[in-house]
Every structure is written in C-alpha cells, then in structure tokens.
Coordinates of C-alpha atoms and ligand atoms in Angstrom, one line a residue:
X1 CA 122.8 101.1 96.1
X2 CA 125.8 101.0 94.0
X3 CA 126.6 103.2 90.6
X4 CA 129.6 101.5 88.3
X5 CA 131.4 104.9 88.2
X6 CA 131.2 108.1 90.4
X7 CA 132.9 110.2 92.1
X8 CA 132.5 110.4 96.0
X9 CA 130.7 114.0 97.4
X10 CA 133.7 115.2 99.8
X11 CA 132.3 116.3 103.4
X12 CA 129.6 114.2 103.9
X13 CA 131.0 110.9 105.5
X14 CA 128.6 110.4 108.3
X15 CA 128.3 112.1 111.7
X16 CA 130.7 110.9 114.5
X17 CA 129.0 108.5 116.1
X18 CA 128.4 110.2 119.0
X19 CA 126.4 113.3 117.9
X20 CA 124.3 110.8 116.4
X21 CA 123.9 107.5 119.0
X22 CA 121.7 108.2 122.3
X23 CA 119.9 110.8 120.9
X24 CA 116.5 110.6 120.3
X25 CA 115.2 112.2 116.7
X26 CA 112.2 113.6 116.1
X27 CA 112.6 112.0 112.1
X28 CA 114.9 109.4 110.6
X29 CA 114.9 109.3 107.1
X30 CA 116.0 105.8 105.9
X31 CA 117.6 106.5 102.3
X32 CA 120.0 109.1 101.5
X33 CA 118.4 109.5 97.7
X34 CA 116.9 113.0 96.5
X35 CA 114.0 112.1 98.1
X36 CA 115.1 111.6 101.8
X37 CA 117.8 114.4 101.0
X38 CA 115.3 116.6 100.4
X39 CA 112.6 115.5 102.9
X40 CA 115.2 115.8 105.8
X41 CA 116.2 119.3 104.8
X42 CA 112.9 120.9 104.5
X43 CA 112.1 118.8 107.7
X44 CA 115.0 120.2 109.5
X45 CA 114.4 123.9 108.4
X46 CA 110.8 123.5 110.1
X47 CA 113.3 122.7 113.3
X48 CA 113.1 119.2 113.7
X49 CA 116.5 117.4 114.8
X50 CA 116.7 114.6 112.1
X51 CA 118.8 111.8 110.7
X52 CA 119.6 110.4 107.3
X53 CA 120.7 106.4 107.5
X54 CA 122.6 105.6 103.8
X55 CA 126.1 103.3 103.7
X56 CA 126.3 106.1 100.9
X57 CA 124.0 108.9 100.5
X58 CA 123.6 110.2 96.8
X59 CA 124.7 107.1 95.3
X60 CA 122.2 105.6 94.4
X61 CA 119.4 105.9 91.6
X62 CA 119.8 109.7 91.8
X63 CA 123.2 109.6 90.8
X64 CA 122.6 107.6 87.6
X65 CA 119.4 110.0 87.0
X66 CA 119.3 112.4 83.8
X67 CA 117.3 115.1 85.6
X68 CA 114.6 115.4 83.3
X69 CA 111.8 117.5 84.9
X70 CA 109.1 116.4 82.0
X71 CA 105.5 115.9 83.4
X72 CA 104.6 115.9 79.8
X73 CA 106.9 113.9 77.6
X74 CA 106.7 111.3 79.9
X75 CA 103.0 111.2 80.3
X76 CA 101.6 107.6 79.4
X77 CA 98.4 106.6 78.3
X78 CA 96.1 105.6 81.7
X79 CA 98.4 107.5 84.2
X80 CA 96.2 110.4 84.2
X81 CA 96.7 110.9 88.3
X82 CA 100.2 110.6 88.3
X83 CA 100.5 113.5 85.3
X84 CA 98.9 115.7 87.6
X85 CA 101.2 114.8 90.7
X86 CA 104.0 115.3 88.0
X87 CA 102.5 118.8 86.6
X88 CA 102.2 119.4 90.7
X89 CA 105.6 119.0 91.1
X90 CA 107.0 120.3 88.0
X91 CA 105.0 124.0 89.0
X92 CA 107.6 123.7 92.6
X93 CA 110.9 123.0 90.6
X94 CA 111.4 126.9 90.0
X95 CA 111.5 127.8 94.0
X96 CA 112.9 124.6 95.2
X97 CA 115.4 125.3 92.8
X98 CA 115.8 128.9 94.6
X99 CA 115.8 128.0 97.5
X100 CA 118.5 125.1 97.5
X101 CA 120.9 127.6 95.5
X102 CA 120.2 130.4 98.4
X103 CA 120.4 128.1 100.5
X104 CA 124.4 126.3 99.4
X105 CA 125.8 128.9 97.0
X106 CA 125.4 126.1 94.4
X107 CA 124.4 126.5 91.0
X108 CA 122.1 122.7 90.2
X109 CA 121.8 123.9 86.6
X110 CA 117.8 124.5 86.7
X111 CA 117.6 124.8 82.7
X112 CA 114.1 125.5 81.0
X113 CA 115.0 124.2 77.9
X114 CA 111.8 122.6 77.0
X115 CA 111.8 119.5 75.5
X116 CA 111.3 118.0 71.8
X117 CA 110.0 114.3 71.3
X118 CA 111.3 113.3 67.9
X119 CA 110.1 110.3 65.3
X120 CA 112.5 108.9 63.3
X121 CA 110.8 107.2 60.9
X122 CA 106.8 107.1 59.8
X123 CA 106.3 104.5 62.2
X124 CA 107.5 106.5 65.3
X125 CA 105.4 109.7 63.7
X126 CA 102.4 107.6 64.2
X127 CA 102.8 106.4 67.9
X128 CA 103.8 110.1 68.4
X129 CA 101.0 111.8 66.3
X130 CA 98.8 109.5 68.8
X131 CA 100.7 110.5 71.7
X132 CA 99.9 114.0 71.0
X133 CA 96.6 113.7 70.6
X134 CA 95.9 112.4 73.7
X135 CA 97.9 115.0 75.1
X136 CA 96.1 117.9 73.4
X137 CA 92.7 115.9 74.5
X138 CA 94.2 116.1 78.7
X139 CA 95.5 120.1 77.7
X140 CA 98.7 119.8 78.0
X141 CA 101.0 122.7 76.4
X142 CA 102.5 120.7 73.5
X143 CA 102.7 121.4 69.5
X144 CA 102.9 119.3 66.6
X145 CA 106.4 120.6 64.7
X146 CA 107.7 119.2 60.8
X147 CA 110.8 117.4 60.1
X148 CA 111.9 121.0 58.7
X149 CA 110.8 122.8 61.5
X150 CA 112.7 120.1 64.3
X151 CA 115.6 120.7 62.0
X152 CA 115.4 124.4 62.6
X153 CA 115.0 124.7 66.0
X154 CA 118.2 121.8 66.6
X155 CA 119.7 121.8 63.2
X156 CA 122.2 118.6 64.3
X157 CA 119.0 116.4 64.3
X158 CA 119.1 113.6 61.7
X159 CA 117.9 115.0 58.1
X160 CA 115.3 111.9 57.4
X161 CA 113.3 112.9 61.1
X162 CA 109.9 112.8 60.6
X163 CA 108.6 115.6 62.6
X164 CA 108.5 116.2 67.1
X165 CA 106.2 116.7 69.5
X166 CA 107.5 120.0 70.8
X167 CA 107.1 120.6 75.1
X168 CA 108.2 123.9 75.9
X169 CA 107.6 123.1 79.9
X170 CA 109.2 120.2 80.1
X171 CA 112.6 121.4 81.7
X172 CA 115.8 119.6 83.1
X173 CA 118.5 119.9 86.1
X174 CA 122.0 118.9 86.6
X175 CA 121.2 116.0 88.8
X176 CA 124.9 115.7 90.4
X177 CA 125.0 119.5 90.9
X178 CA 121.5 118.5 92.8
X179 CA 122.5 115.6 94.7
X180 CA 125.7 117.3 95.9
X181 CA 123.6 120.7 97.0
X182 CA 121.3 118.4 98.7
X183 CA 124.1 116.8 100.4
X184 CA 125.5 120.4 101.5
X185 CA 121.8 121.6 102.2
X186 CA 121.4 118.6 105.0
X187 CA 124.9 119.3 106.6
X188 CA 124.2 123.3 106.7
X189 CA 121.1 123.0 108.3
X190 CA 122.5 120.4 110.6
X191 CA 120.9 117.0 109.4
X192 CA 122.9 114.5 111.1
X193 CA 124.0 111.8 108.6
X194 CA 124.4 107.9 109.4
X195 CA 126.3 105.8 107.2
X196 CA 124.8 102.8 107.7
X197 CA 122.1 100.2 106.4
X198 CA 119.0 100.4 108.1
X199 CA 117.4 97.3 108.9
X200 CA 114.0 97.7 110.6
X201 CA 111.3 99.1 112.1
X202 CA 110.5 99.2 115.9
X203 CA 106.7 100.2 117.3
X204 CA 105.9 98.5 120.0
X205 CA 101.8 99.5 120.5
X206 CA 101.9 100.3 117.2
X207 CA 103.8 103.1 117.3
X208 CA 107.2 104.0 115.9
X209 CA 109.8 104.4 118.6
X210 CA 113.1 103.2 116.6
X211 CA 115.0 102.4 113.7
X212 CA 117.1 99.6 114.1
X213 CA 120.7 99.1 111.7
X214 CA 123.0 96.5 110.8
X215 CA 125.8 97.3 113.2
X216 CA 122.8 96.5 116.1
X217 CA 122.2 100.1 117.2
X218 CA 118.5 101.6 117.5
X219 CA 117.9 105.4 117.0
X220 CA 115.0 106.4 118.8
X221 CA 112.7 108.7 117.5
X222 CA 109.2 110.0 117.0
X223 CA 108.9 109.3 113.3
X224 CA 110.6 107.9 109.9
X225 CA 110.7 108.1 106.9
X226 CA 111.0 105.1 104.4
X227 CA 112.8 106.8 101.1
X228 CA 114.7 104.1 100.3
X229 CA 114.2 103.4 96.9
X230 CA 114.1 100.1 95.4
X231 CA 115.2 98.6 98.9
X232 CA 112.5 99.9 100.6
X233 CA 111.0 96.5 101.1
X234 CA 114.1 95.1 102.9
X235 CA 113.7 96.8 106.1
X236 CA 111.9 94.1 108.7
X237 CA 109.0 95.2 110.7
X238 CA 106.7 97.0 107.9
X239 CA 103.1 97.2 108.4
X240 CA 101.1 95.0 105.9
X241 CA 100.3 98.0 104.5
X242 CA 103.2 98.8 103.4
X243 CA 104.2 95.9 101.8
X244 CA 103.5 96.7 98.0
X245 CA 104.6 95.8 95.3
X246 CA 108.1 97.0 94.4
X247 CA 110.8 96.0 92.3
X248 CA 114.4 97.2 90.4
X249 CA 114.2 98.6 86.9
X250 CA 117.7 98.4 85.3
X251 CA 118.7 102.3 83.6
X252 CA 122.3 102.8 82.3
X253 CA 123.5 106.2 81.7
X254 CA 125.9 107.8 79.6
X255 CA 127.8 111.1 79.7
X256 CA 129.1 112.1 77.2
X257 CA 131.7 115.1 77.0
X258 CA 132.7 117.5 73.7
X259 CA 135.5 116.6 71.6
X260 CA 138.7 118.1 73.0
X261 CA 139.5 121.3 70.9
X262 CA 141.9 121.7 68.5
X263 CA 145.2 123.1 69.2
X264 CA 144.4 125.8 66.4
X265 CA 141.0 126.4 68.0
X266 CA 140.0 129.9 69.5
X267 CA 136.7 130.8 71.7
X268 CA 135.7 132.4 68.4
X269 CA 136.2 128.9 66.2
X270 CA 134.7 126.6 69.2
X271 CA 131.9 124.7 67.6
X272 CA 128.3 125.5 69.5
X273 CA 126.6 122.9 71.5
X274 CA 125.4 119.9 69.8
X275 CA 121.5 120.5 71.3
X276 CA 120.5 123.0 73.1
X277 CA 116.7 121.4 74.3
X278 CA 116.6 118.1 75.4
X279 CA 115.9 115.4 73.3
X280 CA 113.6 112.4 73.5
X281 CA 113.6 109.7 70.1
X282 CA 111.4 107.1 69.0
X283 CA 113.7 105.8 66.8
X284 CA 111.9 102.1 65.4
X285 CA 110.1 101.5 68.6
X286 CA 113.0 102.0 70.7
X287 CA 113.2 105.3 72.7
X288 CA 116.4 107.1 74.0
X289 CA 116.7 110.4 75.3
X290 CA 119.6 113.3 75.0
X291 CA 119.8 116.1 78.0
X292 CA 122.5 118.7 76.9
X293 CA 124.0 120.4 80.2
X294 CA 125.3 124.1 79.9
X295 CA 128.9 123.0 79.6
X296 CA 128.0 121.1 75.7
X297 CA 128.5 117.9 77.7
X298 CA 125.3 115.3 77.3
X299 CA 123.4 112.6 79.3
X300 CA 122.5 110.0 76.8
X301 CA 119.9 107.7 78.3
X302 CA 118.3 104.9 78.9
X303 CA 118.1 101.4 79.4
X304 CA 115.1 99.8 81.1
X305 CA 116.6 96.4 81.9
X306 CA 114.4 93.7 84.6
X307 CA 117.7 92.0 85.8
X308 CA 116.8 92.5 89.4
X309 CA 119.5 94.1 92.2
X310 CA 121.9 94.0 89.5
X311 CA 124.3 97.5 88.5
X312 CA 126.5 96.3 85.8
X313 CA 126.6 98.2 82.6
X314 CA 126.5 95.5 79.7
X315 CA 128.2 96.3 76.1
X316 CA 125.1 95.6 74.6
X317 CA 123.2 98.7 76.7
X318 CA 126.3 101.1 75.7
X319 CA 125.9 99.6 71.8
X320 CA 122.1 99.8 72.3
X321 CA 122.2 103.6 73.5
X322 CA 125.0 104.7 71.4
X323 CA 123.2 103.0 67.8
X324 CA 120.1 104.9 68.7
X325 CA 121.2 108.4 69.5
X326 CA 123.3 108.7 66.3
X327 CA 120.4 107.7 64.2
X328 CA 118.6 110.8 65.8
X329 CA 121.7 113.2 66.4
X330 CA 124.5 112.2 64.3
X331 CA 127.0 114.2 65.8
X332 CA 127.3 112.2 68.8
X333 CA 129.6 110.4 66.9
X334 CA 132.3 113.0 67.3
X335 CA 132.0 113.0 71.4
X336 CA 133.7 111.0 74.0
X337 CA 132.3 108.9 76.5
X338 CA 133.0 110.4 80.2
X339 CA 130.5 108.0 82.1
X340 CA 128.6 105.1 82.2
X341 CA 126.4 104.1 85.2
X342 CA 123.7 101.9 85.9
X343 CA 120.6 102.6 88.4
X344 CA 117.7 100.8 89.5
X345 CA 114.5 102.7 89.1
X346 CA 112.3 101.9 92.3
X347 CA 108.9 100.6 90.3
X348 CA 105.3 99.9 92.0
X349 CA 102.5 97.6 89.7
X350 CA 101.0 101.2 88.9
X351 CA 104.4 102.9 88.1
X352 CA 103.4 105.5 90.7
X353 CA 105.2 106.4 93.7
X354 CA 104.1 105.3 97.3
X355 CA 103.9 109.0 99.4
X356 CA 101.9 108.3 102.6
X357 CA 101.5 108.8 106.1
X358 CA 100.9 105.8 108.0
X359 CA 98.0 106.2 110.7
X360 CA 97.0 104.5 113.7
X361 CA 95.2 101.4 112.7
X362 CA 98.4 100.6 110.7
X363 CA 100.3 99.3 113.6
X364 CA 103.3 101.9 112.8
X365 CA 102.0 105.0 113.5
X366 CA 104.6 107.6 112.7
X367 CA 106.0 106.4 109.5
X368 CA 106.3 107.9 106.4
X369 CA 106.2 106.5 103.6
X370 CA 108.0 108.0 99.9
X371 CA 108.9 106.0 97.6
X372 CA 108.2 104.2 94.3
X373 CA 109.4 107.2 92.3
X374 CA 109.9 104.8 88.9
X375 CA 110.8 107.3 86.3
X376 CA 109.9 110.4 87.9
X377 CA 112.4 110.4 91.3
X378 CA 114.2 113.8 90.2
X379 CA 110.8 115.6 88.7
X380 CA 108.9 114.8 92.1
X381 CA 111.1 115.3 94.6
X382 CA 109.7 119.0 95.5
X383 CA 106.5 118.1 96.0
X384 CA 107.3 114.5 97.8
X385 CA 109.7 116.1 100.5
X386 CA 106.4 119.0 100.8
X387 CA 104.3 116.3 101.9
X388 CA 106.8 114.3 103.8
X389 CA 108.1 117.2 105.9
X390 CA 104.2 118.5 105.7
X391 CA 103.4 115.2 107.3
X392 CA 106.0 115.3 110.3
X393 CA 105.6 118.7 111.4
X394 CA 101.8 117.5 111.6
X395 CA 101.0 120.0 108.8
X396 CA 98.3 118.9 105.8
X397 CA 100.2 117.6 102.7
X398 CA 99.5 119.0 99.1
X399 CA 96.5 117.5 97.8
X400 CA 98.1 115.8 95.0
X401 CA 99.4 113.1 97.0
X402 CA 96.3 111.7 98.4
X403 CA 95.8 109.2 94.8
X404 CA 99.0 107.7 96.3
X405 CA 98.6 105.6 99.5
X406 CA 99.3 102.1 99.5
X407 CA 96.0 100.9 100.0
X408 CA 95.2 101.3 96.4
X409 CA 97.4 98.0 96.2
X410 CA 95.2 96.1 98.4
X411 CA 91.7 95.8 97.0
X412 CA 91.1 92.7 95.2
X413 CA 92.2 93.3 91.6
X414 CA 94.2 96.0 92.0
X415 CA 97.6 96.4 90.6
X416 CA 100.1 94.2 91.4
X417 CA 97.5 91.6 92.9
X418 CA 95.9 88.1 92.0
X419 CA 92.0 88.3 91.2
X420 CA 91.9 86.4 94.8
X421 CA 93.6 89.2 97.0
X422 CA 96.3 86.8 98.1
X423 CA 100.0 88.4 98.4
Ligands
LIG1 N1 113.0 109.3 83.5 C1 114.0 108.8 82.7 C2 114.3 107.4 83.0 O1 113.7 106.8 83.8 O2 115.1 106.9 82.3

C-alpha cells in the first residue's frame, strides 16, 4: 500500500529475522492495517505468540483514513445489517480506546464531538430531510436542526445553509495517533513484525500450516489472518470461498493546518477553532466531510475515485475537495494545506466487510478472514479484532459478525454475481 505523503512510525522496522524465521506461530496476521494491528494485539494479550507480515505496516488505507467513528451519518439506505455491526462497534470505541492509551501512554485523540450533516442548498435539504427520515424510522439518535440553529452551534458554517441533520453519537479519532499506538501496542506486547509481502497460503489436508512470502520463506503456524485490505485477493492458495468480490476505491485526503499567528498575536487574541464537531456537506449532490482535531488542524475529505491500484493525488481531487468545503465552511480559505494523501478503500459488491472464520469443509481450516472494511475500516476495527482474536483463541465471536461470511457472495444472484452463479 503506498500513501503520497507520510511520515514513517520510528521503532517498528520489522523483527530481526531470526526471532521471527523457524518459529512456528500460533497466528500470522497478513496486513499491517488497523485491522491486523489490532487483531494481533488483542490476540497476543490472550497469549498467543503472533506475527504481522506488511512491507510497511500503518501505511496503508489507515493512514489516509479521517477516523470518523459515525455508524449513523454514514448509514445508507438498504445496509440495515451493516448499521448494526457499525452501531456494534461504535458502543466498543470508548474501552478500546482505554485500553490502547493504558496500554502505550498515548493519547489517539478519542473525541465525542458528534457530528452534523449539512445541506447546502434546497436540493441537498431534500435528500437530507429523506435521509432523516429513514433514520428516525430505524431509531437512530438524530435531530432535524435549522440553517439558524447549524449556524449557532458552528457559527463559521456558510450563511445560505439550509439546515443539518444533527448526530450527537457519531464521534471521531486521530487516526495517526491510532495507527502509531497500534504500532507501539503490537511491539509492547511482543507481536513480532515481518516486513514483507505475503504471498500465499499453505494447507495441505485442508488445513493451514503456513504462510508463504516473496523472499521464499514459509512461517509456520496454526492459523492466519487475511487483513489485508484491498490486496487481500493477491495472496495464492485462497479457498473458493474466499474469493469475493473485492476491489480499490480511490479517497484522497487533506490536512489542513491553522494559519500561522501573527507576530502581534497573544494566547488571548488566538482565533478559536474553525469547527468544533465534525462536519459532513451535501453541497449540490457532492458530499465532503471536515474532522477538526484538538490542535484546530482539519481532515478535509473525500474522494471516491474507481482508478484501480492507483495512489496519486490528482489537481482535480485537491480543487474538487477544496471548492466544496469553502462553500460549506468559508474559512477554510484562510488555512494551509499540511497533507495530501490518497487511499484505496477495500470494497466488497455489498459494501460490507468480509469477517469470518474459515471451517473445515473450506479446504483452509484455520484462516481468518477480515477484510472488506469500505468506508468503515477505522469505526469497526474494535469489534473486527474481538471476533478475530475471539476466533483464534477458539472463543465465540460477537454476534454481530455472523451477517458477514463470504458465502453470502455465492448464492446465485447475490451481490457481485451473474444471475448464472459463474465467477
Ligand atoms: N468513511 C469516510 C470515507 O470513506 O471517506
């Protein structure tokens, strides 16, 4: 995975190679994302001996991510199962949260800021007006708020706004902060990392035995996990089962820092931050979001570009992103640009995430299956690396998962498939 601009986590190169080759695992997590970050950390504080395999762990989609934890402003209309595995996971945020700061001494910026979705002109307050209804009709916490009112709450929004759907539950966190606390979480608790590409599967019998990578080696063990995002169909030797559908969705990024002060300026004459909830627009049809961090810094996002494995960061998405956040927050005007990264957004024909346990009659027992995460990597990582570390301790995962095996891409006319069934 590549990002066009970041800066490296210091400390977590890889493991010499020989605390890592000979030994046999008990997991290998293939993907060094939040979601195998996470998975091999909980897995290792239940005391299995585990390995991550990443060229470059926490450089992929989830360091392009905005962190949005929002089950609710990103609910669409007919993904009724995946809201509640969202609402699932957004109800763990608060302890994970805990328990990785207790855990590193690291503060991921956990904010419960709730979050306002803004229409921009009568259009947008339509599609929104609609959204909320079916959102009141599911019972989710959300309320209706005027153009006056939006303007109260976050007085730099745009004067002509034509009123928000306001979502006091749907929080962010500072995914960097997150990544790098993951990172620091894995080595403390003795996660042995692998800086290399994995490149398949080995189960002879039908059981998992191996992970084979690219420079040739195998590390044995008794079970892996596949977290690897977009590229989790590359690795050879999948079970049919496992073969869904899968492809890269394009999101560029932009941070955006506070003007530099004054010379004259004093704490006393700083300006306050530009927003102090997160902001989602329909501006025209087109939607953009703004997360404002602690610091008055902000993560405008996002594209949603179908260009493939590609990670450049076009004019056109900066001009794009930058036209429609100062039609909704003016202001933004006035800050400079710190960042600009693209991601690719691992997407399934349902937009849901794949978060299984393979079982005997799949000719890989032992492998775990978690990804798929679309739009919602960051929000459902706690309860994905529950399940996953759930799964290889040989522990019952939550409940929420089980609408998420593959096989609901294999009956004929599913999602993703031909009316005939054929692949
Ligand atoms: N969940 C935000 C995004 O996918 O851009």
């Amino acid at each position: 995975m590549s990002a066009t601009q970041h800066t490296a986590p210091s400390g977590h190169e890889g493991a010499d190679a020989s605390q890592v080759y000979g030994r046999c695992f008990d997991a290998v997590v293939i993907g060094g994302g939040v979601i195998g970050l996470a998975s091999a950390w909980q897995a290792s504080k239940r005391g299995l001996a585990v390995a991550v395999v990443d060229p470059d762990p926490g450089h992929g989609a989830s360091w392009a991510a905005a962190g949005m934890l929002a089950p609710v402003t990103e609910a669409h209309y007919g993904e009724e199962a995946l809201l509640h595995l969202s609402l699932a996971s957004a109800r763990l945020w608060g302890a994970f949260a805990e328990e990785l700061e207790a855990d590193t001494g690291s503060d991921i910026g956990y904010r419960r800021c709730g979050t306002m979705l803004v229409a921009f002109d009568d259009d947008d307050r339509m599609a929104a007006r609609q959204l909320y209804e079916f959102q009141l009709k599911l019972g989710l916490q959300v309320r209706w708020v005027s153009g006056r009112e939006a303007r109260e709450m976050e007085p730099n929004l745009a004067p002509g706004i034509r009123g928000a759907l306001w979502a006091p539950n749907d929080h962010q966190v500072r995914t960097r902060h997150l990544v790098r606390a993951l990172l620091d979480a894995c080595q403390e608790s003795e996660v042995a990392f692998v800086p290399e590409r994995a490149v398949a599967l080995e189960a002879p019998g039908g059981r998992l035995s191996a992970v084979r990578l690219a420079s040739g080696i195998r590390l044995t063990c008794g079970a892996a996990v596949l977290a690897a995002g977009s590229w989790s169909r590359s690795v050879d030797g999948l079970p049919e089962l496992a073969q869904v559908p899968l492809r890269p969705v394009k999101g560029v990024i932009l941070r955006l820092a506070p003007a530099p002060l004054t010379a004259s300026a004093t704490p006393e004459t700083e300006p306050p931050p530009l927003l102090t909830r997160t902001v989602r627009g329909m501006v025209q049809g087109s939607h953009v979001y703004l997360v404002p961090r602690a610091d008055g810094s902000i993560v405008l996002g996002a594209t949603s570009e179908e260009r493939g494995f590609d990670t450049t960061v076009s004019v056109g998405a900066l001009h794009d992103l930058i036209r429609l956040a100062r039609r909704l927050v003016p202001g933004v005007t006035e800050m400079v640009l710190a960042d600009a990264t693209a991601g690719l957004r691992p997407a399934t024909a349902d937009n849901g995430p794949v978060i299984a346990a393979m079982g005997g009659d799949s000719g890989a027992e032992g492998l775990v299956l978690a990804f798929g995460h679309y739009r919602n990597g960051i929000l459902l990582t706690p309860i994905t690396a529950s399940a996953v570390s759930a799964w290889l301790c040989g522990d019952p995962a939550p409940d929420e998962v089980s609408a998420f095996g593959p096989s609901r891409f294999c009956a004929p006319g599913s999602p993703g498939l031909p009316a005939d069934g054929v692949r």
